[in-house]
Coordinates of C-alpha atoms and ligand atoms in Angstrom, one line a residue:
X1 CA -0.8 26.1 23.3
X2 CA 1.5 28.1 20.7
X3 CA 0.8 31.7 20.0
X4 CA -0.2 33.2 17.1
X5 CA 2.4 32.7 14.2
X6 CA 4.1 35.7 12.5
X7 CA 4.9 35.6 9.4
X8 CA 8.3 35.1 10.3
X9 CA 7.0 31.8 12.0
X10 CA 5.0 30.6 8.9
X11 CA 8.0 30.5 7.0
X12 CA 10.1 28.9 9.7
X13 CA 8.3 25.1 9.8
X14 CA 10.8 22.5 9.5
X15 CA 12.0 21.2 5.6
X16 CA 9.0 23.3 3.9
X17 CA 10.8 26.1 2.2
X18 CA 10.9 24.5 -1.5
X19 CA 7.5 23.9 -1.0
X20 CA 6.2 27.5 0.2
X21 CA 3.4 28.8 -2.1
X22 CA 4.1 32.4 -3.1
X23 CA 0.4 33.4 -2.4
X24 CA 1.3 32.6 1.1
X25 CA 4.5 34.4 0.8
X26 CA 2.7 37.8 -0.2
X27 CA 0.9 37.9 3.3
X28 CA 0.8 40.0 6.2
X29 CA -1.1 39.3 9.1
X30 CA -2.7 42.6 8.3
X31 CA -2.9 42.5 5.0
X32 CA -7.0 41.4 4.0
X33 CA -5.5 38.6 2.0
X34 CA -4.4 37.0 5.1
X35 CA -8.0 35.9 5.5
X36 CA -8.6 32.7 6.0
X37 CA -10.9 30.9 3.8
X38 CA -12.0 28.2 7.1
X39 CA -11.5 27.9 10.2
X40 CA -11.6 24.7 12.1
X41 CA -12.0 25.0 16.0
X42 CA -12.7 23.0 18.9
X43 CA -10.6 20.0 17.5
X44 CA -8.9 17.3 19.7
X45 CA -5.9 17.3 17.2
X46 CA -3.0 15.4 16.6
X47 CA -0.6 16.9 14.5
X48 CA 2.2 14.5 14.4
X49 CA 4.7 17.8 14.3
X50 CA 6.9 17.4 17.0
X51 CA 7.2 20.7 17.9
X52 CA 3.7 20.9 18.9
X53 CA 1.9 17.9 19.3
X54 CA -1.5 18.6 19.9
X55 CA -4.0 21.8 18.9
X56 CA -7.4 23.0 19.1
X57 CA -8.0 25.1 16.0
X58 CA -6.4 25.5 12.3
X59 CA -7.1 28.3 9.7
X60 CA -6.8 26.9 5.7
X61 CA -6.0 29.1 2.7
X62 CA -5.0 27.8 -0.5
X63 CA -5.0 24.2 0.4
X64 CA -2.6 24.7 2.8
X65 CA -2.7 25.2 6.4
X66 CA -2.2 28.6 7.1
X67 CA -1.9 28.5 11.4
X68 CA -2.3 25.7 13.9
X69 CA -3.0 26.5 17.4
X70 CA -5.4 27.0 20.6
X71 CA -8.9 28.2 20.1
X72 CA -7.8 31.9 21.0
X73 CA -4.8 31.6 18.6
X74 CA -6.7 31.0 15.9
X75 CA -9.8 32.6 16.2
X76 CA -7.7 36.1 16.3
X77 CA -7.4 35.3 12.5
X78 CA -11.3 35.0 11.9
X79 CA -12.7 38.0 9.7
X80 CA -15.8 39.5 8.9
X81 CA -17.2 36.2 6.6
X82 CA -15.0 33.9 7.4
X83 CA -16.5 30.6 7.5
X84 CA -15.6 28.3 10.4
X85 CA -16.3 24.6 11.7
X86 CA -16.4 23.6 14.8
X87 CA -15.1 19.9 15.0
X88 CA -17.2 19.5 18.9
X89 CA -14.4 17.9 20.1
X90 CA -13.6 15.8 17.5
X91 CA -10.2 13.8 16.9
X92 CA -8.5 15.3 14.0
X93 CA -5.6 13.6 12.3
X94 CA -3.3 14.3 9.0
X95 CA -4.5 12.4 6.4
X96 CA -3.3 9.0 6.4
X97 CA -0.4 7.8 3.9
X98 CA -0.4 4.5 2.0
X99 CA 3.2 3.7 0.8
X100 CA 2.4 0.4 -1.1
X101 CA -0.9 0.1 -2.9
X102 CA -1.4 -1.8 -6.6
X103 CA -4.5 0.8 -6.5
X104 CA -6.3 -1.6 -8.8
X105 CA -9.8 -0.3 -8.9
X106 CA -10.7 -2.4 -12.0
X107 CA -10.4 -5.5 -10.9
X108 CA -12.6 -4.3 -8.0
X109 CA -15.1 -3.0 -10.7
X110 CA -15.6 -5.6 -13.6
X111 CA -13.7 -9.0 -11.8
X112 CA -14.8 -12.1 -10.2
X113 CA -13.9 -11.3 -6.0
X114 CA -14.2 -14.6 -4.6
X115 CA -12.8 -13.2 -1.2
X116 CA -13.3 -9.6 0.5
X117 CA -11.1 -7.2 -0.2
X118 CA -11.8 -5.1 3.0
X119 CA -12.8 -7.6 5.7
X120 CA -11.7 -11.1 7.1
X121 CA -14.8 -12.8 5.6
X122 CA -14.6 -17.0 5.1
X123 CA -16.1 -18.2 2.0
X124 CA -16.7 -21.4 0.5
X125 CA -15.2 -23.7 -2.0
X126 CA -18.3 -24.3 -3.7
X127 CA -19.0 -20.5 -3.8
X128 CA -15.5 -19.8 -5.9
X129 CA -16.7 -22.5 -8.3
X130 CA -20.3 -20.9 -8.6
X131 CA -19.3 -17.5 -9.3
X132 CA -16.7 -18.8 -11.7
X133 CA -19.2 -20.7 -13.6
X134 CA -21.5 -17.7 -14.3
X135 CA -18.4 -15.7 -15.5
X136 CA -17.5 -18.5 -18.0
X137 CA -20.8 -18.9 -19.2
X138 CA -20.4 -15.6 -20.4
X139 CA -16.9 -15.9 -21.7
X140 CA -16.0 -17.2 -25.4
X141 CA -13.9 -20.9 -24.7
X142 CA -10.3 -20.5 -24.9
X143 CA -10.4 -17.1 -22.7
X144 CA -9.3 -16.8 -19.0
X145 CA -11.8 -17.5 -16.1
X146 CA -10.6 -15.7 -13.6
X147 CA -10.9 -15.0 -9.4
X148 CA -9.4 -12.7 -7.6
X149 CA -8.5 -12.2 -3.7
X150 CA -8.4 -15.9 -2.6
X151 CA -7.1 -16.2 0.9
X152 CA -6.3 -19.8 1.8
X153 CA -6.9 -19.2 5.1
X154 CA -10.0 -17.7 5.4
X155 CA -11.6 -20.5 3.4
X156 CA -14.4 -22.5 5.4
X157 CA -14.2 -25.9 4.5
X158 CA -10.7 -25.8 6.2
X159 CA -8.7 -27.5 3.0
X160 CA -6.7 -26.2 0.0
X161 CA -8.4 -25.3 -3.3
X162 CA -7.4 -27.8 -5.5
X163 CA -7.2 -28.4 -9.6
X164 CA -10.4 -30.5 -9.5
X165 CA -12.2 -27.8 -7.7
X166 CA -11.4 -25.3 -10.6
X167 CA -12.1 -28.4 -13.2
X168 CA -15.7 -28.2 -12.0
X169 CA -15.8 -24.8 -13.3
X170 CA -14.8 -25.6 -16.6
X171 CA -13.2 -28.0 -19.0
X172 CA -12.7 -25.4 -22.1
X173 CA -11.4 -22.5 -20.4
X174 CA -8.6 -21.8 -18.5
X175 CA -9.5 -21.1 -15.0
X176 CA -7.5 -19.5 -12.6
X177 CA -7.9 -18.5 -8.8
X178 CA -5.3 -15.8 -7.8
X179 CA -4.5 -15.8 -4.4
X180 CA -4.7 -11.9 -3.3
X181 CA -1.3 -12.2 -2.1
X182 CA -0.2 -12.0 -5.9
X183 CA 2.6 -14.3 -5.5
X184 CA 0.8 -18.0 -6.1
X185 CA -2.4 -18.8 -8.4
X186 CA -4.2 -21.9 -8.5
X187 CA -5.2 -23.2 -12.1
X188 CA -7.3 -25.9 -13.7
X189 CA -6.1 -28.5 -15.9
X190 CA -7.0 -27.1 -19.1
X191 CA -4.9 -23.7 -18.1
X192 CA -1.8 -26.0 -17.4
X193 CA -2.5 -28.0 -20.8
X194 CA -2.3 -24.7 -22.5
X195 CA 0.6 -23.7 -20.7
X196 CA 2.1 -27.3 -21.4
X197 CA 2.8 -28.1 -17.8
X198 CA 2.7 -31.7 -16.5
X199 CA 3.5 -33.8 -13.4
X200 CA 6.7 -34.1 -14.6
X201 CA 7.3 -30.4 -15.9
X202 CA 10.6 -28.8 -14.1
X203 CA 10.2 -25.9 -11.4
X204 CA 11.9 -22.9 -12.9
X205 CA 14.0 -21.0 -10.7
X206 CA 12.1 -18.9 -8.3
X207 CA 8.8 -20.9 -8.2
X208 CA 6.9 -24.4 -8.1
X209 CA 4.4 -26.1 -9.7
X210 CA 3.2 -27.7 -6.8
X211 CA 2.5 -31.6 -6.4
X212 CA -0.4 -33.8 -4.6
X213 CA 0.7 -36.8 -2.2
X214 CA 0.5 -39.2 -5.2
X215 CA 2.9 -36.5 -7.3
X216 CA 0.0 -35.1 -9.7
X217 CA 0.0 -31.7 -10.0
X218 CA -2.4 -29.9 -7.5
X219 CA -3.1 -26.8 -9.3
X220 CA -1.0 -24.1 -6.5
X221 CA 1.4 -22.5 -8.4
X222 CA 4.1 -20.2 -6.9
X223 CA 6.0 -17.3 -8.1
X224 CA 7.9 -17.1 -11.1
X225 CA 6.1 -20.5 -12.3
X226 CA 3.3 -18.7 -12.8
X227 CA 5.2 -16.9 -15.7
X228 CA 4.1 -19.5 -18.4
X229 CA 0.6 -18.5 -17.9
X230 CA 0.8 -15.2 -19.0
X231 CA 1.9 -16.3 -22.5
X232 CA -1.1 -18.6 -23.3
X233 CA -5.2 -18.0 -23.4
X234 CA -7.0 -14.6 -23.7
X235 CA -8.1 -12.1 -21.7
X236 CA -11.3 -9.9 -21.9
X237 CA -11.8 -6.6 -20.9
X238 CA -15.1 -6.7 -19.6
X239 CA -16.5 -2.9 -18.7
X240 CA -20.0 -2.1 -17.6
X241 CA -20.7 -0.6 -20.7
X242 CA -19.7 -3.6 -23.5
X243 CA -19.2 -6.7 -23.7
X244 CA -15.6 -6.6 -23.5
X245 CA -15.0 -8.2 -26.8
X246 CA -13.1 -4.8 -28.1
X247 CA -10.0 -4.8 -25.6
X248 CA -7.9 -2.2 -26.6
X249 CA -10.4 0.7 -26.0
X250 CA -12.0 -0.9 -23.8
X251 CA -9.0 -1.0 -21.1
X252 CA -8.4 2.9 -20.9
X253 CA -11.9 2.9 -20.2
X254 CA -11.8 0.4 -17.5
X255 CA -8.8 1.8 -16.3
X256 CA -10.2 5.4 -16.3
X257 CA -13.6 4.1 -14.1
X258 CA -10.9 1.9 -12.0
X259 CA -8.7 4.7 -10.7
X260 CA -12.1 6.7 -10.0
X261 CA -13.3 4.0 -8.1
X262 CA -10.5 3.5 -6.0
X263 CA -9.6 7.0 -5.1
X264 CA -13.3 7.3 -3.9
X265 CA -12.6 4.1 -1.6
X266 CA -9.1 5.6 -0.5
X267 CA -10.7 8.6 1.0
X268 CA -13.7 6.8 2.6
X269 CA -11.0 5.5 4.9
X270 CA -9.1 8.4 5.4
X271 CA -6.2 8.2 3.0
X272 CA -5.1 11.1 1.5
X273 CA -1.7 10.1 -0.3
X274 CA -1.2 6.7 -2.3
X275 CA 2.2 5.3 -3.8
X276 CA 0.6 3.6 -6.5
X277 CA 2.3 0.4 -7.9
X278 CA 2.4 1.6 -11.5
X279 CA -1.2 1.6 -13.6
X280 CA -1.9 3.9 -16.2
X281 CA -0.8 7.2 -16.2
X282 CA -3.3 8.0 -18.8
X283 CA -6.0 7.2 -17.0
X284 CA -5.2 8.8 -13.7
X285 CA -4.6 12.5 -15.7
X286 CA -7.9 11.7 -17.1
X287 CA -9.6 10.9 -14.2
X288 CA -7.5 14.3 -12.2
X289 CA -9.3 16.1 -15.5
X290 CA -12.6 14.8 -15.0
X291 CA -12.4 16.2 -11.8
X292 CA -12.6 12.6 -9.6
X293 CA -9.3 12.4 -8.2
X294 CA -9.4 13.0 -4.5
X295 CA -6.4 11.6 -3.4
X296 CA -2.8 12.6 -4.4
X297 CA -0.6 9.9 -6.3
X298 CA 3.1 9.3 -5.8
X299 CA 3.6 7.4 -8.9
X300 CA 6.1 4.5 -8.8
X301 CA 6.8 3.4 -12.2
X302 CA 7.6 -0.5 -14.2
X303 CA 8.6 -1.3 -17.7
X304 CA 7.5 1.1 -19.9
X305 CA 7.1 3.9 -18.1
X306 CA 10.3 3.6 -16.4
X307 CA 12.4 3.4 -19.4
X308 CA 10.8 6.6 -20.8
X309 CA 11.6 8.3 -17.6
X310 CA 15.0 7.3 -17.7
X311 CA 15.4 7.9 -21.8
X312 CA 13.6 11.6 -20.8
X313 CA 15.7 12.0 -17.8
X314 CA 12.9 12.2 -15.4
X315 CA 13.3 11.8 -11.8
X316 CA 11.8 11.2 -9.0
X317 CA 9.6 14.4 -7.6
X318 CA 8.7 15.5 -11.0
X319 CA 4.8 16.8 -11.2
X320 CA 3.1 18.4 -8.8
X321 CA 1.2 18.1 -5.4
X322 CA -1.1 15.3 -7.0
X323 CA 0.5 13.6 -9.5
X324 CA 4.1 13.2 -8.8
X325 CA 6.6 10.7 -10.1
X326 CA 8.0 8.6 -7.0
X327 CA 10.2 5.6 -6.6
X328 CA 9.8 2.6 -8.9
X329 CA 7.7 0.3 -8.3
X330 CA 8.5 -2.6 -6.2
X331 CA 11.8 -4.7 -8.2
X332 CA 10.9 -8.2 -6.7
X333 CA 13.7 -10.1 -4.8
X334 CA 11.6 -12.8 -3.3
X335 CA 8.2 -14.0 -2.7
X336 CA 5.9 -13.5 -0.5
X337 CA 5.5 -13.3 3.5
X338 CA 1.2 -13.9 3.6
X339 CA 1.4 -17.0 0.6
X340 CA 4.9 -18.4 2.8
X341 CA 7.3 -17.9 -0.6
X342 CA 9.5 -15.6 1.3
X343 CA 13.2 -16.3 1.1
X344 CA 14.2 -17.3 4.3
X345 CA 17.8 -18.1 6.1
X346 CA 16.4 -21.2 7.7
X347 CA 13.5 -23.2 7.3
X348 CA 9.9 -23.0 7.2
X349 CA 9.0 -24.5 10.5
X350 CA 8.4 -28.3 9.5
X351 CA 10.0 -28.3 6.2
X352 CA 12.7 -28.5 4.1
X353 CA 11.9 -25.1 2.3
X354 CA 13.2 -21.8 2.6
X355 CA 11.3 -19.6 -0.1
X356 CA 11.7 -18.8 -3.3
X357 CA 14.2 -16.1 -4.3
X358 CA 12.9 -14.5 -7.9
X359 CA 16.4 -13.0 -8.9
X360 CA 19.9 -13.4 -9.0
X361 CA 23.0 -10.9 -7.1
X362 CA 24.2 -9.8 -10.6
X363 CA 20.8 -9.0 -12.3
X364 CA 19.8 -7.1 -9.1
X365 CA 23.2 -4.9 -8.8
X366 CA 22.8 -3.8 -12.6
X367 CA 18.9 -3.1 -11.9
X368 CA 19.6 -1.4 -8.8
X369 CA 22.6 0.7 -10.6
X370 CA 21.0 1.7 -13.4
X371 CA 18.4 3.1 -11.7
X372 CA 20.7 4.8 -8.9
X373 CA 22.4 6.3 -11.5
X374 CA 19.5 7.7 -13.3
X375 CA 18.1 9.8 -10.4
X376 CA 15.4 7.9 -9.4
X377 CA 14.2 6.8 -6.2
X378 CA 15.1 2.6 -6.2
X379 CA 12.4 0.8 -4.5
X380 CA 12.5 -3.4 -4.3
X381 CA 10.2 -5.9 -2.7
X382 CA 12.1 -7.7 0.0
X383 CA 10.5 -9.5 2.3
X384 CA 13.1 -12.2 3.8
X385 CA 16.2 -11.9 5.5
X386 CA 17.7 -13.0 2.5
X387 CA 16.0 -10.7 -0.2
X388 CA 16.5 -7.5 2.5
X389 CA 20.7 -9.0 2.5
X390 CA 20.5 -9.1 -1.4
X391 CA 19.2 -5.7 -1.8
X392 CA 20.9 -3.8 0.7
X393 CA 23.9 -5.3 -0.9
X394 CA 22.8 -4.1 -4.5
X395 CA 22.6 -0.8 -2.8
X396 CA 25.3 -0.5 -1.1
X397 CA 27.7 -1.3 -4.5
X398 CA 25.3 1.4 -6.1
X399 CA 25.8 4.0 -3.8
X400 CA 29.8 3.2 -3.0
X401 CA 30.5 3.6 -7.3
X402 CA 28.0 6.3 -7.4
X403 CA 27.3 8.5 -4.5
X404 CA 24.2 10.2 -4.1
X405 CA 22.8 12.2 -1.0
X406 CA 19.6 11.3 0.8
X407 CA 18.7 9.3 -2.2
X408 CA 16.5 7.2 0.3
X409 CA 16.2 3.4 -1.1
X410 CA 12.8 2.1 -0.5
X411 CA 12.7 -1.6 0.8
X412 CA 8.7 -2.6 0.2
X413 CA 8.0 -5.0 3.0
X414 CA 11.2 -5.4 4.6
X415 CA 9.4 -8.0 6.6
X416 CA 11.8 -10.2 8.5
X417 CA 14.8 -8.3 9.7
X418 CA 18.0 -8.9 12.0
X419 CA 20.1 -7.1 13.7
X420 CA 22.6 -6.7 11.1
X421 CA 20.6 -5.4 8.3
X422 CA 19.0 -2.8 10.8
X423 CA 22.3 -1.2 10.9
X424 CA 22.7 -1.3 7.2
X425 CA 19.6 0.1 6.4
X426 CA 20.5 3.1 9.1
X427 CA 23.5 3.3 7.5
X428 CA 21.8 4.0 4.1
X429 CA 18.7 5.6 5.4
X430 CA 16.5 3.0 3.9
X431 CA 12.9 4.0 3.6
X432 CA 10.9 0.7 4.9
X433 CA 7.3 0.3 3.7
X434 CA 6.2 -2.4 6.1
X435 CA 2.6 -4.4 5.9
X436 CA 0.3 -2.7 7.9
X437 CA -3.2 -4.4 8.3
X438 CA -1.1 -7.9 8.2
X439 CA -0.9 -8.0 12.1
X440 CA -4.9 -8.4 12.3
X441 CA -6.0 -9.5 8.9
X442 CA -3.1 -12.6 8.9
X443 CA -2.9 -13.7 11.9
X444 CA -4.1 -17.0 10.9
X445 CA -0.9 -17.6 8.6
X446 CA 2.1 -16.3 11.7
X447 CA 1.8 -20.0 12.7
X448 CA 3.2 -21.3 9.9
X449 CA 6.7 -19.1 10.7
X450 CA 5.9 -19.5 14.6
X451 CA 6.5 -16.6 17.6
X452 CA 10.3 -16.8 17.1
X453 CA 10.3 -15.3 13.7
X454 CA 7.3 -13.4 14.1
X455 CA 9.0 -11.6 16.9
X456 CA 11.1 -9.9 13.7
X457 CA 8.5 -9.6 11.2
X458 CA 6.7 -6.2 10.8
X459 CA 9.0 -4.9 13.0
X460 CA 8.1 -1.4 13.4
X461 CA 9.6 -1.5 17.2
X462 CA 13.1 -2.4 16.5
X463 CA 13.1 0.1 13.2
X464 CA 11.6 2.9 15.4
X465 CA 14.1 2.9 17.9
X466 CA 16.9 2.4 15.6
X467 CA 15.6 5.8 13.8
X468 CA 14.5 4.7 10.9
X469 CA 11.7 6.1 9.3
X470 CA 9.6 3.2 9.0
X471 CA 6.4 3.6 7.1
X472 CA 2.9 2.4 6.0
X473 CA 2.5 0.3 2.8
X474 CA -0.5 -2.0 2.8
X475 CA 0.3 -3.4 -0.5
X476 CA -3.7 -3.9 -1.1
X477 CA -4.7 -6.1 -2.9
X478 CA -2.5 -8.5 -0.6
X479 CA -3.6 -6.6 2.4
X480 CA -7.0 -4.3 3.3
X481 CA -5.7 -0.5 3.3
X482 CA -8.0 0.8 6.6
X483 CA -5.4 2.7 8.2
X484 CA -7.6 2.0 11.5
X485 CA -7.0 -1.7 11.0
X486 CA -3.4 -0.8 10.4
X487 CA -2.9 1.3 13.5
X488 CA -5.0 -1.3 15.7
X489 CA -2.7 -3.9 14.2
X490 CA 0.5 -1.8 15.3
X491 CA -0.4 -1.2 18.5
X492 CA -1.6 -4.9 20.0
X493 CA -0.1 -7.3 17.5
X494 CA -3.3 -9.3 17.8
X495 CA -5.5 -10.7 14.7
X496 CA -9.1 -10.7 14.1
X497 CA -8.4 -14.6 16.0
X498 CA -7.6 -12.7 19.1
X499 CA -4.3 -14.4 18.7
X500 CA -0.9 -12.3 19.1
X501 CA 2.1 -12.3 17.5
X502 CA 5.5 -10.7 18.2
X503 CA 4.4 -8.5 21.2
X504 CA 8.1 -7.1 21.2
X505 CA 7.1 -5.2 18.0
X506 CA 3.9 -3.3 19.0
X507 CA 4.2 0.5 19.2
X508 CA 2.4 3.2 20.7
X509 CA -0.7 5.2 19.3
X510 CA 1.4 8.4 19.0
X511 CA 3.5 6.5 16.8
X512 CA 1.3 4.5 14.1
X513 CA -0.3 7.6 13.6
X514 CA 3.2 8.8 12.8
X515 CA 4.1 5.7 10.8
X516 CA 0.8 6.2 9.0
X517 CA 0.9 10.0 8.1
X518 CA 4.5 11.8 8.4
X519 CA 6.6 8.6 7.8
X520 CA 4.3 8.2 5.0
X521 CA 5.4 11.4 3.7
X522 CA 9.2 11.2 4.2
X523 CA 9.1 7.9 2.2
X524 CA 8.7 9.9 -0.8
X525 CA 10.7 13.0 0.1
X526 CA 7.4 14.7 0.9
X527 CA 7.7 16.1 4.3
X528 CA 8.5 19.2 3.6
X529 CA 4.8 19.2 2.4
X530 CA 2.5 16.6 3.8
X531 CA 1.9 14.1 6.8
X532 CA 1.8 16.1 9.5
X533 CA -0.9 19.2 10.5
X534 CA 1.6 22.3 10.2
X535 CA 1.4 25.9 9.0
X536 CA 2.5 25.8 5.2
X537 CA 1.3 22.3 4.7
X538 CA -1.0 20.7 2.2
X539 CA -4.4 21.0 4.0
X540 CA -5.0 17.2 4.2
X541 CA -6.8 15.4 7.2
X542 CA -9.3 13.2 8.7
X543 CA -11.9 13.6 11.4
X544 CA -12.5 11.1 13.6
X545 CA -16.1 10.8 15.4
X546 CA -14.4 8.8 18.6
X547 CA -11.0 9.6 20.1
X548 CA -8.7 6.7 19.6
X549 CA -7.4 7.7 22.6
X550 CA -10.4 6.8 24.9
X551 CA -11.4 4.2 22.9
X552 CA -10.2 0.4 24.1
X553 CA -7.5 -0.6 21.6
X554 CA -9.5 -3.4 20.1
X555 CA -11.9 -1.0 18.7
X556 CA -10.1 1.4 16.4
X557 CA -10.5 -0.4 13.4
X558 CA -14.1 0.8 14.3
X559 CA -13.9 4.3 14.5
X560 CA -15.8 6.0 12.3
X561 CA -14.7 8.9 10.1
X562 CA -16.9 11.6 9.2
X563 CA -15.0 13.6 7.1
X564 CA -11.7 13.6 4.8
X565 CA -10.2 16.4 3.6
X566 CA -7.5 17.2 0.9
X567 CA -6.4 20.7 0.1
X568 CA -8.7 22.1 1.8
X569 CA -11.8 20.6 0.4
X570 CA -14.0 17.6 1.5
X571 CA -13.7 15.0 -0.3
X572 CA -15.6 12.3 2.3
X573 CA -18.5 12.9 4.8
X574 CA -19.7 9.8 6.7
Ligands
ZN601 ZN1 3.0 -4.7 -3.6

């Protein structure tokens, strides 16, 4: 164990010089102000700090780790009245970091959920119809009736949801069931009629109106073809407190309740930092002002917020330890892994379909250049090898024209790689955010790709071996965000159905914890302030009832979280 850190040691930890709080700088070991606010001892602490990977105890002051070491070292810091906490041998890890999350708490609170957001659960087509009928009965004609969190491979009926099912919900309302993956939706006849789409409507670039064997619309619509449905019909903003017809005011209320709700959910699962894909900045600030923001936010802007950042000269990194401007939201280059629309260089096995590319190279080049020149961290959604290649080409071009050190282009998903892509990612120091819970949750979909492709999908092993800072991005809603489910999938590559895919991409438990913590911090240039239990860093940590290293690997996802702490404050106790 490390000896008691001296004042010099406290300043010497890797990369944290910029973030050193003033108070720490004023302290010395002998001064009374050095007294910790809390000492935690008897822990099995996995620090994720390579210089000292294991510890027994730490002290906290001003929301940061003051010192980390052995029980004996840290007990020396205790002064009269210093509160202590005996971890009684519990495992303690740094707070988990999710680098890709749509964080849509309002949908969880107010919308019809036709599938389980958090767990593997099978539903029936009839249950979907019944839930939507109830909502239709409360909804004026012409307004959308929508269901969320549908998962096409978690249906007990063992068949595809179709337009006829949704016609049973209503003939007067447009009805949509959205796949949790976000790239495909299913519509009823009324919706197609309002969108003016029929069996002879051609597919737009980057999307499809799917047909049944007779050539009729079957209800499923993919990627860019969904755009026409956003332009028709009206939507209610239902909140608990009202009937939902006063859309403007209700919309912010809804967002505020949603952020507060999902913040509680995050810390329940030990997630202490989340990269938010857009959402209302005003709502996040209001929740923080109310004292209800329990996790730290790296805000990823899109649309008018991103335009405003560029216009105002706001760059990635602006903000503070709780709410900070991060990369952009995912700029979409192709389709979905789970919904089988991502852009492959080969046909999907047994088909002549290669997926959807949802942009063109010239547009992508122009967008990447604009963001990069503005000093904002670029982030593109690229799943298939074709899309990753397009994105890397666009970034290589931008970096050549306007070199910027340490730009860390973020690749959201980065699902199917090959050797050439890995070499180029390493050269750019790209930071991929891979799906995390999919290995466990979506194992029922990997047969659509087959083992040969799965050996190169969610390629944690290959990327770590190449020295790439691969991070965890649950992509909630598409994937559950539970880090325990994520870690189990990373170390086993075995799904809920007992099937194992791409076992060559397994990583160790140490590595999986690092992917879900320190590498997440690196993803947003925050490795100097968080991601490991290191003196000087923010005191964000999770206490687990069981030692993940001594339980069977297929039980990691069930290990109980007994405490989540953010900035030294307990935000969840289980
Ligand atoms: Zn996403």
